[in-house]
PDB file of C-alpha atoms and ligand atoms in Angstrom:
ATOM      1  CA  UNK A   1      47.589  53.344 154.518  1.00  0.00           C
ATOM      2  CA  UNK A   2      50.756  54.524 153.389  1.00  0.00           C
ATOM      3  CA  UNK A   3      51.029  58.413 153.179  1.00  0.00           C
ATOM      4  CA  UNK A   4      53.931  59.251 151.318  1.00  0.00           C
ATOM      5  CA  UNK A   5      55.202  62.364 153.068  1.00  0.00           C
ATOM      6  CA  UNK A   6      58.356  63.917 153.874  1.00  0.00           C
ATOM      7  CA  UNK A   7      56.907  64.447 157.639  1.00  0.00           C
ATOM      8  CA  UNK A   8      56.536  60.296 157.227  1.00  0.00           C
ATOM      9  CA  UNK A   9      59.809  60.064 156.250  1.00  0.00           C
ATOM     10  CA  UNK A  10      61.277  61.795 158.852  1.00  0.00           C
ATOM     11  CA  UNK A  11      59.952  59.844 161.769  1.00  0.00           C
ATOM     12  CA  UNK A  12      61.902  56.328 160.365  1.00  0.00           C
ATOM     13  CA  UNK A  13      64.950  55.362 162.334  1.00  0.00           C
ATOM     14  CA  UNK A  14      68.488  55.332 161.033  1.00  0.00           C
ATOM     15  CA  UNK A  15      70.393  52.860 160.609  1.00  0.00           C
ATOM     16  CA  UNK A  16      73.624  52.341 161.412  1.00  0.00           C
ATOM     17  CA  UNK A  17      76.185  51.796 158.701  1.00  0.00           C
ATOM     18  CA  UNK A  18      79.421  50.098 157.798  1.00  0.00           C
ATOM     19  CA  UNK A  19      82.441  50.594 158.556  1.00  0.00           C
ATOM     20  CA  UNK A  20      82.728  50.800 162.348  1.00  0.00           C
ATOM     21  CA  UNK A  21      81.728  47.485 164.634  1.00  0.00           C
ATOM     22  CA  UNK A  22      82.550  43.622 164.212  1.00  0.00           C
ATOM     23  CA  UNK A  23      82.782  41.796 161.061  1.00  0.00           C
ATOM     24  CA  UNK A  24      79.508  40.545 159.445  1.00  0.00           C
ATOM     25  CA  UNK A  25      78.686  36.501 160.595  1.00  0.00           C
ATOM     26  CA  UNK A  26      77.010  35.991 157.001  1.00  0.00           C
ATOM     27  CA  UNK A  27      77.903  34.798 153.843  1.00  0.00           C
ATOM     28  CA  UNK A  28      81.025  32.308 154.194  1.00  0.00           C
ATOM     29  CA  UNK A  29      83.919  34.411 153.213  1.00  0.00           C
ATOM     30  CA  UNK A  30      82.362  37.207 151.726  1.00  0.00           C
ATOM     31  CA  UNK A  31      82.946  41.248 152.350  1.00  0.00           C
ATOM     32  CA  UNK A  32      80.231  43.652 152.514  1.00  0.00           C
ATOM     33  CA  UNK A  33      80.071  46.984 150.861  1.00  0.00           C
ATOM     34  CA  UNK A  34      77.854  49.235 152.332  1.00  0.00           C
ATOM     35  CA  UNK A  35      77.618  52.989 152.267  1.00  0.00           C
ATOM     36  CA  UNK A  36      75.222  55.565 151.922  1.00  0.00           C
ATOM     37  CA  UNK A  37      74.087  57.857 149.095  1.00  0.00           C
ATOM     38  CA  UNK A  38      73.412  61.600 149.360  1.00  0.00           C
ATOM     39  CA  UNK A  39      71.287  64.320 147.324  1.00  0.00           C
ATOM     40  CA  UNK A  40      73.863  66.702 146.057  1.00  0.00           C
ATOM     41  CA  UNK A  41      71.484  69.559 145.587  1.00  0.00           C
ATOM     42  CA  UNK A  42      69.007  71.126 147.591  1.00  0.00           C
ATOM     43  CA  UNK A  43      65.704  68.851 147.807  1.00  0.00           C
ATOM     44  CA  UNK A  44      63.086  69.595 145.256  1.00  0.00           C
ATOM     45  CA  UNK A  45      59.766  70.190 146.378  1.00  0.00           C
ATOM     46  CA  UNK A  46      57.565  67.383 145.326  1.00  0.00           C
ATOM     47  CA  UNK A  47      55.311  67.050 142.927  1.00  0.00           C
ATOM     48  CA  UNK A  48      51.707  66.918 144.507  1.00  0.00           C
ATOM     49  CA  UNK A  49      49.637  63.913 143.301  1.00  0.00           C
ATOM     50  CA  UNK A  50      45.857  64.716 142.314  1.00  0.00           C
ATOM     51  CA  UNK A  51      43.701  61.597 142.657  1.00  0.00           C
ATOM     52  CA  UNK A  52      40.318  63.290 141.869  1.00  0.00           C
ATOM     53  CA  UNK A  53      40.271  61.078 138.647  1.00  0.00           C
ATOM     54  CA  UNK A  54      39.450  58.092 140.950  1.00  0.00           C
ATOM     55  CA  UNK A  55      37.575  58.554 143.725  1.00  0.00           C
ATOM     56  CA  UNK A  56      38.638  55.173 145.133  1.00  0.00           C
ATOM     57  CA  UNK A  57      42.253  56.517 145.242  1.00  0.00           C
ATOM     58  CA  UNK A  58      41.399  59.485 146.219  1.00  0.00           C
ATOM     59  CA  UNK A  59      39.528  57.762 149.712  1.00  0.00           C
ATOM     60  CA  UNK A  60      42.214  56.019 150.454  1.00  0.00           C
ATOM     61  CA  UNK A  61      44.456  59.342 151.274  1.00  0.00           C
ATOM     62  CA  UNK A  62      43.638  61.570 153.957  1.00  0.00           C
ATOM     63  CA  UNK A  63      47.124  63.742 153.361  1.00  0.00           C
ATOM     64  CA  UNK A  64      48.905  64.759 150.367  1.00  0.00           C
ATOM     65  CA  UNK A  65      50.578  62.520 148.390  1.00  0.00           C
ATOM     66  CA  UNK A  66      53.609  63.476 146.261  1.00  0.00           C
ATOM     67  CA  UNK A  67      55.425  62.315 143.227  1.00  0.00           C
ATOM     68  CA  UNK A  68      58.778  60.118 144.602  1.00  0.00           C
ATOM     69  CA  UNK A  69      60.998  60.539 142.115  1.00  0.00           C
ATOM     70  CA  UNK A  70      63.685  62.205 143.964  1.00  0.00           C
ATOM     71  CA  UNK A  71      62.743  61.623 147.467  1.00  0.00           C
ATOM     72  CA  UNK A  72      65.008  62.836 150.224  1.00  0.00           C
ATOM     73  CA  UNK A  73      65.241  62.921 153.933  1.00  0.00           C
ATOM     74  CA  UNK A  74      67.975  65.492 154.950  1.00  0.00           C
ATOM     75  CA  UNK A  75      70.110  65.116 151.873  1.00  0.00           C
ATOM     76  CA  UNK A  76      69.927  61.247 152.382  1.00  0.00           C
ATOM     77  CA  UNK A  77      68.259  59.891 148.884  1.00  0.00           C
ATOM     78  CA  UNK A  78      65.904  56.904 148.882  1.00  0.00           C
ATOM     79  CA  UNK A  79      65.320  54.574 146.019  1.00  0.00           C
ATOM     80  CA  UNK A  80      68.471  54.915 144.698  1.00  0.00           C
ATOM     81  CA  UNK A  81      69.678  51.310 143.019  1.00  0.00           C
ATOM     82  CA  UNK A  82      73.235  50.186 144.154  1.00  0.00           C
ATOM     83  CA  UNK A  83      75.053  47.141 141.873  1.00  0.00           C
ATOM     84  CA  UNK A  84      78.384  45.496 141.517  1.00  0.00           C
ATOM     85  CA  UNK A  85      78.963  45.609 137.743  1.00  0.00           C
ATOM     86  CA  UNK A  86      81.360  43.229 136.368  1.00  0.00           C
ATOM     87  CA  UNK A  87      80.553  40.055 138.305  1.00  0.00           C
ATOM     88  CA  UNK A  88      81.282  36.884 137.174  1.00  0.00           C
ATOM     89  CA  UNK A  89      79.903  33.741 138.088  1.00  0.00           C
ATOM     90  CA  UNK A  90      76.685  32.027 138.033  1.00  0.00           C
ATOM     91  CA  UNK A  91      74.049  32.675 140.747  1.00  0.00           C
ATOM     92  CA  UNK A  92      70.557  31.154 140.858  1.00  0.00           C
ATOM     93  CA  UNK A  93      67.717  32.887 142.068  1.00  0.00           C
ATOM     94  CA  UNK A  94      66.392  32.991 145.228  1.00  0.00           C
ATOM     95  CA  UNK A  95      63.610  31.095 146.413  1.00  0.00           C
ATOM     96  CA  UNK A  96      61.376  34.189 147.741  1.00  0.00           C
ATOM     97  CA  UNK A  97      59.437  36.558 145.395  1.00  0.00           C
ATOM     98  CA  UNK A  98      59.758  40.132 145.218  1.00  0.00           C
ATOM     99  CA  UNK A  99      56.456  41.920 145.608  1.00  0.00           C
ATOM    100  CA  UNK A 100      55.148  44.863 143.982  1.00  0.00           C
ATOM    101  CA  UNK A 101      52.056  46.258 145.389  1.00  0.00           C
ATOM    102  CA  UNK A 102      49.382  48.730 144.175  1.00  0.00           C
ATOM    103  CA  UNK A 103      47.740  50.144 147.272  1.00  0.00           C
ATOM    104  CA  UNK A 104      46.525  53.697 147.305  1.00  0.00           C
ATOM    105  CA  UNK A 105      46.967  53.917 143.517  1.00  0.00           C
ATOM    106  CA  UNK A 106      50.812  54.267 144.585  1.00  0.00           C
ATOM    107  CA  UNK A 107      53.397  51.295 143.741  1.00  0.00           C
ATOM    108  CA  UNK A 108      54.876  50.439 146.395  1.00  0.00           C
ATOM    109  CA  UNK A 109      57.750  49.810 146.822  1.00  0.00           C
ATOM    110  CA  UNK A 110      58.686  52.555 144.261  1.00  0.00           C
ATOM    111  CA  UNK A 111      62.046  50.487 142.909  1.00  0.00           C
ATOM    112  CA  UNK A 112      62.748  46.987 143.335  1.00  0.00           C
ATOM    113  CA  UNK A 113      65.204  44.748 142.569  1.00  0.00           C
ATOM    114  CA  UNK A 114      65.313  41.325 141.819  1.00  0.00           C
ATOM    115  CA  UNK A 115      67.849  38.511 140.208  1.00  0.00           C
ATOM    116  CA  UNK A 116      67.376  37.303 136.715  1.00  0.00           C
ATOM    117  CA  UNK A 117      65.005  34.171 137.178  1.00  0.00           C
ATOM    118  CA  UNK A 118      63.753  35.490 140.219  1.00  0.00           C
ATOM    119  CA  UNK A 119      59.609  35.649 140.662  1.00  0.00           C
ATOM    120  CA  UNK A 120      58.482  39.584 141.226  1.00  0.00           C
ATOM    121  CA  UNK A 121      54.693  39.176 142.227  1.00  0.00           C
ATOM    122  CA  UNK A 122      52.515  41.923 141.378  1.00  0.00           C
ATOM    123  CA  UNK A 123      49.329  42.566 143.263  1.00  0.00           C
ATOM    124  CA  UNK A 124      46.441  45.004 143.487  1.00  0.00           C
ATOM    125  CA  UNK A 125      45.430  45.339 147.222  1.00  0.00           C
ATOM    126  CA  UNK A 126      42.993  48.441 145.867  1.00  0.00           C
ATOM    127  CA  UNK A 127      39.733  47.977 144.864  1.00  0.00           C
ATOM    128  CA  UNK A 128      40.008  49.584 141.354  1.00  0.00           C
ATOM    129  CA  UNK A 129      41.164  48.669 138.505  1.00  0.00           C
ATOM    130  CA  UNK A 130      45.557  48.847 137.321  1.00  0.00           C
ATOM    131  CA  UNK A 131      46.720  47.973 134.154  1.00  0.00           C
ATOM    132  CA  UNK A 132      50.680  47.501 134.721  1.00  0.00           C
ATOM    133  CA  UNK A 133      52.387  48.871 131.936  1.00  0.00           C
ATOM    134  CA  UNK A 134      56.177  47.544 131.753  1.00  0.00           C
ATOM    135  CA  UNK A 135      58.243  48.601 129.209  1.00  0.00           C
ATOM    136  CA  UNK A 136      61.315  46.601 129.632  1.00  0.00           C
ATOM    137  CA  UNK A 137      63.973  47.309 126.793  1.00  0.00           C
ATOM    138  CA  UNK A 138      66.120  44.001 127.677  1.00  0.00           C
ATOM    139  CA  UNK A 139      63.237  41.798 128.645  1.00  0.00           C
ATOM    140  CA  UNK A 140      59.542  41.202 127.540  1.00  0.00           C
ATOM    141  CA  UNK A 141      57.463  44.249 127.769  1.00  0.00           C
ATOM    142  CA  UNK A 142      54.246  43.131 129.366  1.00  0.00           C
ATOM    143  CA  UNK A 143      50.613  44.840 129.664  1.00  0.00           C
ATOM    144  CA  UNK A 144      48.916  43.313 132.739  1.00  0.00           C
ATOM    145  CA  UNK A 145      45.017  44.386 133.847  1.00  0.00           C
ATOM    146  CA  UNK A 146      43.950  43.869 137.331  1.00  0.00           C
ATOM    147  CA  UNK A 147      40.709  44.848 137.535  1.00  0.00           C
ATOM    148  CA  UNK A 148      40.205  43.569 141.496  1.00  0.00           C
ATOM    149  CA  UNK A 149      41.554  43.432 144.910  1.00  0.00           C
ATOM    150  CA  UNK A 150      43.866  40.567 146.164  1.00  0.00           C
ATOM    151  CA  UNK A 151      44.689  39.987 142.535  1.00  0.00           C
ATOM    152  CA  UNK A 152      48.132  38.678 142.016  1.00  0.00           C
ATOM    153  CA  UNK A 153      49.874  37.700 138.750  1.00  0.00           C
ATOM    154  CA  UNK A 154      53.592  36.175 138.813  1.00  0.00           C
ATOM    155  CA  UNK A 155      56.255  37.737 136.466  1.00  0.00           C
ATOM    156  CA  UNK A 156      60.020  36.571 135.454  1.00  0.00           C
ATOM    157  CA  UNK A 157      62.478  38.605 134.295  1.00  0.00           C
ATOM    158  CA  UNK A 158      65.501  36.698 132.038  1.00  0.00           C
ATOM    159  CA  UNK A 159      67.823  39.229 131.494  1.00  0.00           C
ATOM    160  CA  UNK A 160      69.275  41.827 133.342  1.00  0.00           C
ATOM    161  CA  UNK A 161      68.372  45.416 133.279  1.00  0.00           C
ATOM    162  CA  UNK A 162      68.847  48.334 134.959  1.00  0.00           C
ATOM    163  CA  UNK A 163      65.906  51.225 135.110  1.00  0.00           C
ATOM    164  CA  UNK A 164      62.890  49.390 133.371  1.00  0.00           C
ATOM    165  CA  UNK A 165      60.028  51.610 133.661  1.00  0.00           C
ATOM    166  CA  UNK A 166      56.450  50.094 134.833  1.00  0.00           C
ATOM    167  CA  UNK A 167      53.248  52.649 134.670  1.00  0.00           C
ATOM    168  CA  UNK A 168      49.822  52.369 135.491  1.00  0.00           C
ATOM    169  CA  UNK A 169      47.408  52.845 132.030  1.00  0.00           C
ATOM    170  CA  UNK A 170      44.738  54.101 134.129  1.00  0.00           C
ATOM    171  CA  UNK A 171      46.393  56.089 136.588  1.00  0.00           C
ATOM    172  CA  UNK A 172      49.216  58.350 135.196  1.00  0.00           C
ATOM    173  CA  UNK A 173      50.806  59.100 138.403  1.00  0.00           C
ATOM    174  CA  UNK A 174      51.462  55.512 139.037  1.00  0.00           C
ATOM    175  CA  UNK A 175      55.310  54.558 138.800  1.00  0.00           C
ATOM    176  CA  UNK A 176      57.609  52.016 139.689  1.00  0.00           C
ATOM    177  CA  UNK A 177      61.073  51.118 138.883  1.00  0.00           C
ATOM    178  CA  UNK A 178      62.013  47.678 138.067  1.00  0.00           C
ATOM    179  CA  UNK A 179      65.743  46.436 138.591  1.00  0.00           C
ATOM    180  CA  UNK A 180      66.864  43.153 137.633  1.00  0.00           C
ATOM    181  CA  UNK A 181      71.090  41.347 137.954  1.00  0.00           C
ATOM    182  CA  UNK A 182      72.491  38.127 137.059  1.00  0.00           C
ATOM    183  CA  UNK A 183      73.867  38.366 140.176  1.00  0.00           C
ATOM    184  CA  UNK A 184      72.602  38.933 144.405  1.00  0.00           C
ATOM    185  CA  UNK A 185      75.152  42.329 144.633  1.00  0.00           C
ATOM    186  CA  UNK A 186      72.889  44.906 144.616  1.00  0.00           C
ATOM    187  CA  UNK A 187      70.810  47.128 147.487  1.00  0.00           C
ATOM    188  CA  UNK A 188      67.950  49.930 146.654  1.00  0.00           C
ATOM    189  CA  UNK A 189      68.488  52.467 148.986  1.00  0.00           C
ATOM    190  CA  UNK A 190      66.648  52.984 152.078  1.00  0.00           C
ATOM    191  CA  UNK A 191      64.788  56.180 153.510  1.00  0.00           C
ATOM    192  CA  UNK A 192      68.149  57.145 155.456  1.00  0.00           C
ATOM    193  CA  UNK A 193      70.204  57.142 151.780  1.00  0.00           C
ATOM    194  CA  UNK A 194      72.102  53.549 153.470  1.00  0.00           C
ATOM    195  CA  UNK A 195      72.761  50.366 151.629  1.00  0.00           C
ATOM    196  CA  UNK A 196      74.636  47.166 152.179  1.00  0.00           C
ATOM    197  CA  UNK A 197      75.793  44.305 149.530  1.00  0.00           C
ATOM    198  CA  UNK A 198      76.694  41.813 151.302  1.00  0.00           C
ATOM    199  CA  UNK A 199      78.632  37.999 150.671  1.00  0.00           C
ATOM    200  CA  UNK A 200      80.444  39.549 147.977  1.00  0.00           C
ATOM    201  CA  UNK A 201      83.313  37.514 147.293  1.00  0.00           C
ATOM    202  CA  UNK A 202      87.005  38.718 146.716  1.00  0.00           C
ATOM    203  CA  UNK A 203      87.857  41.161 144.185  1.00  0.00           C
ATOM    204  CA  UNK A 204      88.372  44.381 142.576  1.00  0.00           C
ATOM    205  CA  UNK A 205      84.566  45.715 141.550  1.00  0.00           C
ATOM    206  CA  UNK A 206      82.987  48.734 139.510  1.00  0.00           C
ATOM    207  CA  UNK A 207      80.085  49.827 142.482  1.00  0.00           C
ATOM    208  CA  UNK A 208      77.346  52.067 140.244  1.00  0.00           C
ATOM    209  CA  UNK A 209      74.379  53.462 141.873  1.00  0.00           C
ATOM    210  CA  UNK A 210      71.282  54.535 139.443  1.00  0.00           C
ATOM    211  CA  UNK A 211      68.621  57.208 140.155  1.00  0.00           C
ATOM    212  CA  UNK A 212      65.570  57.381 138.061  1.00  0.00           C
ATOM    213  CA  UNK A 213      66.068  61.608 137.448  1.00  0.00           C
ATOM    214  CA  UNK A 214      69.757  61.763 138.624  1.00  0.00           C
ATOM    215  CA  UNK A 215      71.513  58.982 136.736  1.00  0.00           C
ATOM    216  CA  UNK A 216      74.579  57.231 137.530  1.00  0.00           C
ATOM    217  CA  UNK A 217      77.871  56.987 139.252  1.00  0.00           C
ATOM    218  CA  UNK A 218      80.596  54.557 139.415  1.00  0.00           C
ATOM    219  CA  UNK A 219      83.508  54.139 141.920  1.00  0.00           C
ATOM    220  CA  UNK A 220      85.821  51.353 142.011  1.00  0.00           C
ATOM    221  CA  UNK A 221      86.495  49.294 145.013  1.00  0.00           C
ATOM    222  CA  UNK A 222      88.749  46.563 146.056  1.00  0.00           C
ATOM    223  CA  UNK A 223      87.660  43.702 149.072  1.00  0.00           C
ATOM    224  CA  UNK A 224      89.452  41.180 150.904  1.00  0.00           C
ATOM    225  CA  UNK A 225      87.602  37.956 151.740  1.00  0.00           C
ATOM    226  CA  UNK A 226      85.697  39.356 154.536  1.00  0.00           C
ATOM    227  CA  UNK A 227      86.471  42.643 154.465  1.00  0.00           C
ATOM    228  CA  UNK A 228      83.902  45.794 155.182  1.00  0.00           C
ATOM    229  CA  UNK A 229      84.049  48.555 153.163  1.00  0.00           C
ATOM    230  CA  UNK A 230      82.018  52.021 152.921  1.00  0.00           C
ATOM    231  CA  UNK A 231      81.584  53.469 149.955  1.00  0.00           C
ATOM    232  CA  UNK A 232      79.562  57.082 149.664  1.00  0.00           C
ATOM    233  CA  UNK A 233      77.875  58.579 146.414  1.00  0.00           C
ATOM    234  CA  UNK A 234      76.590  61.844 146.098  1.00  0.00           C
ATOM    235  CA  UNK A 235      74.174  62.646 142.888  1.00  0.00           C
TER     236      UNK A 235
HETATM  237 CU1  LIG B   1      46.479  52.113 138.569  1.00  0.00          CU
END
């Protein structure tokens, strides 16, 4: 089981990022912006999460679990959502599904992206019941119950959207952040605050990156055809 914890958090690996080393093999062409994005402020001590409500949540946690809307590792912000805006172009979705799991009465992962036509499978891996609560503004809002484990249901999303928010009717600390382009230039943060956007082709670009309490920021950046560029945010 997952235990969200900063101590957790702490133990992953960083990753290198752009800037220094050879020039990416992928994507035909295309330059990668990559970069990392940092917690301006001191981090905030996290909410703690009581489970009591349901005791089958409540098993499934032997530590503390805490709220992840701002969740830092030594100024290095996760879940933060990093897009090209302004892209033109037409680009199907991929093939592969994005998942969004309920296990320990936590979404995980906290944000996702996905591409406009791309399938984002939801499934309950608990044995309780979740009612997923989207409230898209640009697409359908959808109400989903999934009363029992290993159920899976298939949603689409057809237009972009930035920041939809997707609860839990049953449990109120349940939270998730959905993220959907017309376009494969975006990255959600990792735990080390580092994201790459890679293939992009040629061009002069608005980069925003979104936070779910600390809002945006936009820089603009120019790339050659296979150019790597870093680009840094702090929120
Ligand atoms: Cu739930």
């Amino acid at each position: 089981m997952k235990k969200i914890t900063v101590v957790s958090l702490l133990a992953l690996s960083v990753v290198a990022f752009s800037g220094a080393g050879a020039k990416p093999a992928a994507a035909a062409g295309g330059a990668e912006i990559s970069g990392k994005v940092m917690l301006s402020s001191a981090a905030p001590v996290c909410e703690k999460i009581k489970m009591a409500a349901d005791p089958v949540c409540l098993s499934q946690h032997k530590d503390t679990v805490v709220k992840q809307d701002v969740v830092a590792n030594g100024g290095n912000l996760q879940y933060a959502v990093v897009y090209l805006d302004g892209v033109t172009g037409s680009y199907p979705a991929p093939a592969n599904a994005v998942q969004l799991v309920q296990v320990g009465c936590m979404y995980e992962p906290h944000v996702f992206a996905a591409q406009v036509g791309q399938k984002v499978e939801i499934i309950n891996n608990d044995g309780t019941l979740h009612n997923v609560n989207c409230q898209a503004k640009m697409n359908k809002k959808f109400n989903l119950a999934q009363p029992t484990k290993g159920m899976k249901s298939a949603k689409v999303f057809d237009q972009a959207e930035v920041g939809i928010p997707i609860k839990c009717n049953v449990h109120p600390w349940m939270m998730a952040w959905g993220n959907i382009f017309s376009h494969p230039f975006f990255a959600v943060t990792g735990p080390d605050g580092s994201f790459s956007i890679k293939g992009v082709p040629a061009g002069k670009y608005t980069v925003k990156v979104w936070q779910e309490k600390l809002g945006t920021k936009s820089q603009e950046v120019t790339v050659a055809d296979g150019e790597m560029k870093s680009v840094s945010f702090s929120l």
